[in-house]
Coordinates of C-alpha atoms and ligand atoms in Angstrom, one line a residue:
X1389 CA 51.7 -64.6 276.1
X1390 CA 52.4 -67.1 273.1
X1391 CA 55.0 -64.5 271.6
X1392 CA 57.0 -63.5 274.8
X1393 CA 56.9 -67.7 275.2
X1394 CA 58.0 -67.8 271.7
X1395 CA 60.5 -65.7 272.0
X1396 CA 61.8 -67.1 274.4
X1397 CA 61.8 -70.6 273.6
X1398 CA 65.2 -70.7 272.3
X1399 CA 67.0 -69.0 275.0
X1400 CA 65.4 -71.8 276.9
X1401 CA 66.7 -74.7 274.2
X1402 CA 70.5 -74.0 274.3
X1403 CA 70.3 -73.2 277.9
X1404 CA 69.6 -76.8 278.1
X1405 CA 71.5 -78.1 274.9
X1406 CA 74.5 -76.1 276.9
X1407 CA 74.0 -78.1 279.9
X1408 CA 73.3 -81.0 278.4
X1409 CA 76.5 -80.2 277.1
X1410 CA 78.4 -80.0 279.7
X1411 CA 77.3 -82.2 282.1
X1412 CA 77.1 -85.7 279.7
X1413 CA 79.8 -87.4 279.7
X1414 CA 82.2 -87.0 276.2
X1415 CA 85.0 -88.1 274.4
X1416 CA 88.5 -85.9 274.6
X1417 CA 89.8 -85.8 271.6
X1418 CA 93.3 -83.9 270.3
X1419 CA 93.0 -82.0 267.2
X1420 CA 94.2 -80.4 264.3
X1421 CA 93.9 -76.4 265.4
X1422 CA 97.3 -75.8 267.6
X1423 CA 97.3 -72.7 270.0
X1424 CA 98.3 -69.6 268.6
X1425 CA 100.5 -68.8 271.6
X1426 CA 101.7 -71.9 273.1
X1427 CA 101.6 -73.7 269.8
X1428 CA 100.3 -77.3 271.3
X1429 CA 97.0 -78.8 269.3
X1430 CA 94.1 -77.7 271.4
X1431 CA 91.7 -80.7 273.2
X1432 CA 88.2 -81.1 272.4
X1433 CA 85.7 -83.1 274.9
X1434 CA 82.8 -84.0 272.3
X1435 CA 79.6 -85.1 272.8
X1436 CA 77.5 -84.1 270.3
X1437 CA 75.2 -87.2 269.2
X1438 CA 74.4 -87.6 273.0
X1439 CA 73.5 -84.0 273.1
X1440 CA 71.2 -84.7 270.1
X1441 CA 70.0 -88.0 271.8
X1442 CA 68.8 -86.8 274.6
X1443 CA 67.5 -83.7 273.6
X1444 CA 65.0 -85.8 270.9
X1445 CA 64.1 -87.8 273.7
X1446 CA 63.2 -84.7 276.0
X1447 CA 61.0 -83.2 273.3
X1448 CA 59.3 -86.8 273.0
X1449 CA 59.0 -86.6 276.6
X1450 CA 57.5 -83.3 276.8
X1451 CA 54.8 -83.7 273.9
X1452 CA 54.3 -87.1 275.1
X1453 CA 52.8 -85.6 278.5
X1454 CA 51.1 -82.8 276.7
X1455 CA 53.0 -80.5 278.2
X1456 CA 54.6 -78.7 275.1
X1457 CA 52.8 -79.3 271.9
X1458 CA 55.0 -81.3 269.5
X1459 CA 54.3 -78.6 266.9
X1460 CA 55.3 -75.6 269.4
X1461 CA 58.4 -74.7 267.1
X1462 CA 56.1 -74.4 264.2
X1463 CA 53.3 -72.8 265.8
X1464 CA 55.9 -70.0 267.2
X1465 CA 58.3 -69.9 264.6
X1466 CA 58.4 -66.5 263.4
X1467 CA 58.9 -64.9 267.5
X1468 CA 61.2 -68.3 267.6
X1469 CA 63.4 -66.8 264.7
X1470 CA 63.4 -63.5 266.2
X1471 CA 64.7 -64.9 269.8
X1472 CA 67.3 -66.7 268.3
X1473 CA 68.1 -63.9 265.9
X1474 CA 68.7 -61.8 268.9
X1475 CA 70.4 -64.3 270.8
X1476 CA 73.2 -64.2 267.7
X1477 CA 73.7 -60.9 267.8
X1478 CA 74.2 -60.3 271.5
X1479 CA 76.7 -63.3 271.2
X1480 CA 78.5 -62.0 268.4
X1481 CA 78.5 -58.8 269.7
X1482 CA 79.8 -60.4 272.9
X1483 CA 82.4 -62.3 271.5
X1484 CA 84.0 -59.5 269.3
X1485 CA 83.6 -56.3 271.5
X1486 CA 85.4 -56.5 274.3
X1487 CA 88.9 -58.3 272.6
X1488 CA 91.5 -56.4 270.9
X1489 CA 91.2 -55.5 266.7
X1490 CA 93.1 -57.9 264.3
X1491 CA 93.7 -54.7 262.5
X1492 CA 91.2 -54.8 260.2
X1493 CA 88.7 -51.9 260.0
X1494 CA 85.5 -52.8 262.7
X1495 CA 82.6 -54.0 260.0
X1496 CA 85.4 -57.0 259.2
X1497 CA 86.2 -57.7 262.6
X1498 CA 82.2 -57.5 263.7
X1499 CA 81.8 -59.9 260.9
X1500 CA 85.0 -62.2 261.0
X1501 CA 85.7 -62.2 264.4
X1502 CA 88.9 -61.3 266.8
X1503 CA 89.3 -64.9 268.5
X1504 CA 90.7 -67.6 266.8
X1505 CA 89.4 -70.4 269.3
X1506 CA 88.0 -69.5 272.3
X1507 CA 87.7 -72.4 274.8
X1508 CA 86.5 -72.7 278.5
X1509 CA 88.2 -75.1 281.5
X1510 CA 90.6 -76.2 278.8
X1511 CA 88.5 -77.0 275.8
X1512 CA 85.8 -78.7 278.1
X1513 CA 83.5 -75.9 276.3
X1514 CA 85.1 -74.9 272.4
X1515 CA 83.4 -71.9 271.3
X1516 CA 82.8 -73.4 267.5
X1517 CA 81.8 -77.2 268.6
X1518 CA 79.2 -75.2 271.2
X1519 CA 78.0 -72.8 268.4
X1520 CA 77.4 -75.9 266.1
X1521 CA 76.8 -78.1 268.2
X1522 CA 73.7 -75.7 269.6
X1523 CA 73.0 -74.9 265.7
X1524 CA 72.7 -79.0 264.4
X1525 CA 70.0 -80.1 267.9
X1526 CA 67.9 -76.5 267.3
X1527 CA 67.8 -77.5 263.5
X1528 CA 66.7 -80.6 264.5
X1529 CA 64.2 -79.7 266.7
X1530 CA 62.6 -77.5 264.3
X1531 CA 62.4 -80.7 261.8
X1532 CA 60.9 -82.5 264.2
X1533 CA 58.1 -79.7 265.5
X1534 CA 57.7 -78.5 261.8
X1535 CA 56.8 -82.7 260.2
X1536 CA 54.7 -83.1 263.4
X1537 CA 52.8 -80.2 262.3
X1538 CA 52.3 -81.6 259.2
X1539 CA 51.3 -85.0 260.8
X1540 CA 49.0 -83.0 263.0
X1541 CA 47.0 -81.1 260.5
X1542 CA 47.0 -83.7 257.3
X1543 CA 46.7 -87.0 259.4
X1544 CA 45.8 -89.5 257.1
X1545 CA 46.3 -87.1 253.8
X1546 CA 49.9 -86.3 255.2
X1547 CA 52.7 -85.5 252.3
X1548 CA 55.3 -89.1 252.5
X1549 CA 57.7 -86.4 250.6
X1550 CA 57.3 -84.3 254.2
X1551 CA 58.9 -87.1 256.2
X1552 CA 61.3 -88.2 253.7
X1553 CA 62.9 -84.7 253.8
X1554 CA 62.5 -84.4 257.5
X1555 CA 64.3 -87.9 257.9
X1556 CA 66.9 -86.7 255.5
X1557 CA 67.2 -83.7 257.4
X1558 CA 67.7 -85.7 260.5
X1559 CA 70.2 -88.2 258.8
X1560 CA 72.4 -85.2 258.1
X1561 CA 72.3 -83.5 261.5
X1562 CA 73.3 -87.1 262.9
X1563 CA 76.1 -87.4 260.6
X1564 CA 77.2 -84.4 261.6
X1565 CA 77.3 -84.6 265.1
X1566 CA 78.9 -88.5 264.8
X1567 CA 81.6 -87.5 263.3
X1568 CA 82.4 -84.0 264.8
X1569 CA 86.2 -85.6 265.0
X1570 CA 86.6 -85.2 261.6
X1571 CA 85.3 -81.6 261.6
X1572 CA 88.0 -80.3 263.7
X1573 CA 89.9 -81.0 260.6
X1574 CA 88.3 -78.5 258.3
X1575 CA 88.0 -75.1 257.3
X1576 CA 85.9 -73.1 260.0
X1577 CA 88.1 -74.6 262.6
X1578 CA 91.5 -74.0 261.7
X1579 CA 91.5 -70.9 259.3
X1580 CA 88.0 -68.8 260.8
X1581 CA 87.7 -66.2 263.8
X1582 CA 84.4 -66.9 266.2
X1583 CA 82.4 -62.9 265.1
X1584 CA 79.2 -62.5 263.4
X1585 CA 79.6 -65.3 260.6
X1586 CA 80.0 -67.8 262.8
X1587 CA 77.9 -67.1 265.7
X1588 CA 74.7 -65.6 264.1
X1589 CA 75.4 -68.3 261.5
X1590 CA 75.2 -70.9 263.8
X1591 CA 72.5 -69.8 266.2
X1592 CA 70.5 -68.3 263.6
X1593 CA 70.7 -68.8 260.3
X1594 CA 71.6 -72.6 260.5
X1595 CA 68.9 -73.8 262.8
X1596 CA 66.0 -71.8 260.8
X1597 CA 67.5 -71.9 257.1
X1598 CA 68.2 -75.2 256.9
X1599 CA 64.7 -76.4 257.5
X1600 CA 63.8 -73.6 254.8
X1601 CA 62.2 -76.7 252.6
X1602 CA 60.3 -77.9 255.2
X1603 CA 59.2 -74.3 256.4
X1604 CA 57.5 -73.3 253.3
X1605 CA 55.8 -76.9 252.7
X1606 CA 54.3 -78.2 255.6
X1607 CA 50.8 -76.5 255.1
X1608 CA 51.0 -77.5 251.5
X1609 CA 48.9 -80.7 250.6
X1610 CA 50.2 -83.9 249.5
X1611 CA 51.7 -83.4 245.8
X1612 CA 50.7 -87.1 245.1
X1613 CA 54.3 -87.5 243.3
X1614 CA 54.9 -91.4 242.1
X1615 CA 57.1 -93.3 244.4
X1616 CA 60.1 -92.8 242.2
X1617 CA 60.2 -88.9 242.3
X1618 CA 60.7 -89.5 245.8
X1619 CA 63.2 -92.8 245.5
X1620 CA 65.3 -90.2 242.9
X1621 CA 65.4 -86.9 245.9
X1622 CA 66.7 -89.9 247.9
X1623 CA 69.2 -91.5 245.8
X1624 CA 70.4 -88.0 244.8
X1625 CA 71.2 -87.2 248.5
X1626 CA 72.9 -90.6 249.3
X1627 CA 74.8 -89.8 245.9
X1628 CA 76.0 -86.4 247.6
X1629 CA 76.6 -88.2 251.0
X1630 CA 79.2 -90.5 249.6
X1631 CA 81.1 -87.9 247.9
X1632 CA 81.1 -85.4 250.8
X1633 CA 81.4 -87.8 253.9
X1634 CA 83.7 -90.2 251.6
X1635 CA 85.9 -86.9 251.0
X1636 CA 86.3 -85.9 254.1
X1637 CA 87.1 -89.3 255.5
X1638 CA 89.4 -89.9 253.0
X1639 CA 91.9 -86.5 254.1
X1640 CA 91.2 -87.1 257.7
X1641 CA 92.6 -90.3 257.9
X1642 CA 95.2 -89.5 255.3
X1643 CA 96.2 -86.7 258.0
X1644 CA 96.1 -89.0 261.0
X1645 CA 97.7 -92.1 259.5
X1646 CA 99.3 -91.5 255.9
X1647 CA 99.7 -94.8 255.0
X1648 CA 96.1 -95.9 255.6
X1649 CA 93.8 -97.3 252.9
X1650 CA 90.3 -96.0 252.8
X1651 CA 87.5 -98.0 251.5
X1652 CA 90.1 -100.6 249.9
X1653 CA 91.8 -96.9 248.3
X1654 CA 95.4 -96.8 248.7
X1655 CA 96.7 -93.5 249.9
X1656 CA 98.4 -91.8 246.6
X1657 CA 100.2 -88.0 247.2
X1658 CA 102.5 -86.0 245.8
X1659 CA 105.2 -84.6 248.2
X1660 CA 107.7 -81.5 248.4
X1661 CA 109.4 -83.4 251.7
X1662 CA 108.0 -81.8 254.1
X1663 CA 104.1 -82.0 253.4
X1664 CA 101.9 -84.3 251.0
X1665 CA 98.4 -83.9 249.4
X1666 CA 96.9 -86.8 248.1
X1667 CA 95.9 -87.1 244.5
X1668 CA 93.7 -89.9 244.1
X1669 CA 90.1 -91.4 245.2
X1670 CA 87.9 -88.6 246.1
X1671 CA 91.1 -86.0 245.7
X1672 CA 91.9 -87.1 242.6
X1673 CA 87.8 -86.1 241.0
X1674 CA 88.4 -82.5 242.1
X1675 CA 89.8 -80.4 244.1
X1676 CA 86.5 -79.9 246.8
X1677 CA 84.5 -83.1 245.3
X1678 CA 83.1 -82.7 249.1
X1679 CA 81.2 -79.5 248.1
X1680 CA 79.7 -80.6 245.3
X1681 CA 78.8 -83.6 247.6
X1682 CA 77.0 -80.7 249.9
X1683 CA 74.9 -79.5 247.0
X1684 CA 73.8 -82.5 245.8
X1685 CA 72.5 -83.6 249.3
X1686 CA 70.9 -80.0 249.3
X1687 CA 69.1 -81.0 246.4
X1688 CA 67.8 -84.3 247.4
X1689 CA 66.9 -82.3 250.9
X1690 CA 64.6 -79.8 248.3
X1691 CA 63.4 -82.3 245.8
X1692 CA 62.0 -84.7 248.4
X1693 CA 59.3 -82.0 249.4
X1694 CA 57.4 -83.2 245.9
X1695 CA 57.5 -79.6 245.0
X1696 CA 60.1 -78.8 242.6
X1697 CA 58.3 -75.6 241.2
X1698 CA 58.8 -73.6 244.7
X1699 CA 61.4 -71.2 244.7
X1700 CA 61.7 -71.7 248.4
X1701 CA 63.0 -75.6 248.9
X1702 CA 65.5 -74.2 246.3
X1703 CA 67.3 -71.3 248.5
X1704 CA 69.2 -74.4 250.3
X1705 CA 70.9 -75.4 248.1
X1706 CA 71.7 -72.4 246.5
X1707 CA 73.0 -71.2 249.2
X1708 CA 75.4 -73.9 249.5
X1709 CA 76.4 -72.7 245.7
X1710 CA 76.5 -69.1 247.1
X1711 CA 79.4 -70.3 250.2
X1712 CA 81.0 -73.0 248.9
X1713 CA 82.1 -71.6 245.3
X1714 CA 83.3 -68.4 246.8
X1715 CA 85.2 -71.0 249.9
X1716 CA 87.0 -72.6 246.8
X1717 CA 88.5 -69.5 246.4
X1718 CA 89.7 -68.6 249.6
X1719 CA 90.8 -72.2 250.5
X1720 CA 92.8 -72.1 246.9
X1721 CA 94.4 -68.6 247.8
X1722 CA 95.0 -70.4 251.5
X1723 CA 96.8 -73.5 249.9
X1724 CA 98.8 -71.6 247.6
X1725 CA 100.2 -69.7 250.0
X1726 CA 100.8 -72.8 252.3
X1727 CA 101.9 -75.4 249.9
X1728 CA 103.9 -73.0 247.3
X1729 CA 104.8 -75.2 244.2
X1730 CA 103.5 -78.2 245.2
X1731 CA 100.0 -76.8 245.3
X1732 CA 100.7 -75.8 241.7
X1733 CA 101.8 -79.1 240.5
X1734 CA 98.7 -80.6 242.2
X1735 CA 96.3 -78.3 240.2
X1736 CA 98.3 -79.7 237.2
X1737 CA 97.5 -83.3 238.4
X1738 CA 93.9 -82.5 239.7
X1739 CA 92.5 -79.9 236.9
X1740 CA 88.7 -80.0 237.9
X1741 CA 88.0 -77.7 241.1
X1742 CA 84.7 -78.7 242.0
X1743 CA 82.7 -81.1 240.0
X1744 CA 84.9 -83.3 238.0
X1745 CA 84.8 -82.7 234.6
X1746 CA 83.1 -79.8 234.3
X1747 CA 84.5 -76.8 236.5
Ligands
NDP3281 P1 87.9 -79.3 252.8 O1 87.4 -80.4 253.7 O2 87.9 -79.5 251.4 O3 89.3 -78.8 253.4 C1 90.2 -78.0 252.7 C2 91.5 -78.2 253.3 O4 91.9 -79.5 253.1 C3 92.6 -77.3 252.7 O5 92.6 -76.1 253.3 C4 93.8 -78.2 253.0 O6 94.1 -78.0 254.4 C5 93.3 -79.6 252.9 N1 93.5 -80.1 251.6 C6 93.1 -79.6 250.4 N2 93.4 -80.5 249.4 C7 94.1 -81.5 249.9 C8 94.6 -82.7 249.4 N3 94.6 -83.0 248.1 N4 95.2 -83.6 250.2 C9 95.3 -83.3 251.6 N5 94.7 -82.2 252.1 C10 94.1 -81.3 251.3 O7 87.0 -78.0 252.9 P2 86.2 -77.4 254.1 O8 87.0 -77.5 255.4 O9 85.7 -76.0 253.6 O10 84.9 -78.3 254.3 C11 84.8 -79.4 255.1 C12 83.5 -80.1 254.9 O11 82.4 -79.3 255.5 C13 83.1 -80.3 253.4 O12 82.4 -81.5 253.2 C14 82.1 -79.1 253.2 O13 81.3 -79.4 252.2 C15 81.4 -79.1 254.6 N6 80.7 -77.9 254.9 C16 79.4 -78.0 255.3 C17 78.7 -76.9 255.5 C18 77.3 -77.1 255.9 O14 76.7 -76.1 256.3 N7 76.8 -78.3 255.9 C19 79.3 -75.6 255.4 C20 80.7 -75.6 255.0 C21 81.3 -76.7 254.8 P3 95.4 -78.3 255.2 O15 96.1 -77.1 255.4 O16 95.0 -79.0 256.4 O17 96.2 -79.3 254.3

């Protein structure tokens, strides 16, 4: 029974993240993705810290009255992975098959996608913001389950480096979901199709990889590391925070109000006349400071388990190296192409592409 349960479990979870979803009341928002036929900017209703509120709460709820163990993730998280795996790839499948080719041959299109932003009842449901939205509570629900566990079977002996990477954990899924605004500003929304990449990704791979640290310590003892092993994983994660949330807050208000200061940093930019990048505070260390931003928070998310000599902690953040260097790339090949010269002239100004002074 436990793995047909198991199985199941996350069919069950964004059923109800879904209606949670829907039903809670959200914020319509206006952003930056305009519709590829009528050409106005698509609305957004948002939601997502609610969703994530309310669905910590239910899980509290239902431990609380013993009537799903607060390590049920954990105990079924290999038939868990294989639900959700499944889940993915009917929905990609679902999502790609039945719309017309973009030309490319069908592995790409499987992979990329064929819709640029499907939306239901007029963006009251956005295919991405569900898929990430469904990816960020199930991630978050698997921190919780898999640190419970640890709590459960260590009591008094329990790792503090388990919770410290559990609360980071849950510190970036919050983020995340307050400021899904500013999301609808970057890349996956305005330049990626909804196929495999994104909707595996997100129902998948982002829910169960993430908490890959967490995964393959929890039944480990405590490593007894001194207080400021642990004070350095977190430092070195607030460190990335500020470049990657500073970053990004930075070019969103930049796009919404050009003439805004943020954190006290007047707005610099070089112009052609028609469009402007800016070239100072965060934009002016590199070109994507905001991924290296990512990887260092990775790293903090890793080295807060108190076991550095684990391969395992260590595939998050390389995987961040693994997408975000080849995304430099693509996002440089993008810009080119949009900006012309004045993207040239700015990789003059800016020289550093990802961590300043280095590369
Ligand atoms: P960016 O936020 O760096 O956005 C790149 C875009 O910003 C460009 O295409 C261009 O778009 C605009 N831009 C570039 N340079 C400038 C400039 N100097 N001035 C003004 N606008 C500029 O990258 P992403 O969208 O890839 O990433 C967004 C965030 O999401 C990052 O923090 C990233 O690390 C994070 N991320 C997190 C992941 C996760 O799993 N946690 C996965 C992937 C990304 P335009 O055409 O609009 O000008």
């Amino acid at each position: 029974m436990t793995p047909i349960l198991g199985f199941l479990t996350p069919l069950i979870i964004y059923a109800v993240i879904t209606a949670l979803h829907y039903f809670l009341p959200g914020r319509w928002i206006t952003g930056y993705v305009a519709h590829s036929e009528t050409g106005e900017l698509l609305r957004y209703r948002l939601n997502g810290r609610l969703v994530l509120i309310v669905s910590i709460v239910l899980w509290f709820a239902l431990g609380y009255l013993e009537w799903v163990p607060y390590d049920w993730l954990y105990t079924v998280r290999w038939y868990s992975l294989a639900g959700a795996f499944t889940i993915g790839l009917v929905f990609s499948l679902w999502i790609v098959l039945p719309h017309p080719s973009t030309g490319k041959p069908f592995l790409a299109d499987f992979f990329l996608g064929r819709l640029e932003n499907p939306q239901l009842q007029g963006g009251r449901i956005d295919a991405k913001m569900w898929l990430y939205l469904i990816g960020a509570v199930m991630l978050e629900l698997n921190v919780l389950a898999f640190s419970g566990h640890h709590h459960m079977t260590h009591g008094d002996a329990a790792s503090p480096g388990i919770f410290l990477s559990a609360a980071l954990l849950t510190y970036f899924v919050f983020d995340y979901l307050s400021f899904e605004r500013v999301h609808l500003y970057t890349y996956d929304i305005f330049a990626e199709r909804v196929g495999f990449k994104l909707g595996w990704g997100c129902l998948t791979f982002y829910p169960y990889f993430y908490a890959v640290a967490l995964w393959s310590t929890v039944d480990l003892p405590d490593p007894n590391i001194p207080a400021w092993g642990y004070a350095g994983a977190a430092i070195l994660f607030l460190a990335g925070w500020i470049f990657a949330r500073g970053a990004n807050m930075q070019k969103f208000f930049f796009k919404i109000q050009p003439e805004r200061p943020f954190l006290g940093i007047r707005p610099e930019s070089i112009s052609d006349g028609k469009r402007s990048l800016l070239v100072n505070g965060f934009w002016g260390l590199s070109r994507h400071v905001n991924y290296l931003g990512e990887i260092l928070m990775a790293c903090g998310i890793a080295l807060s388990t108190g076991y550095p000599g684990i391969i395992w902690p260590w595939l998050y953040p390389l995987y961040y190296v693994a997408l975000l260097f080849p995304r430099q790339f693509d996002d440089d090949k993008r810009c080119a192409a949009k900006y012309g010269a004045l993207w040239g002239e700015y990789k003059k100004r800016v020289k550093y592409k990802i961590i300043p002074f280095l590369y």
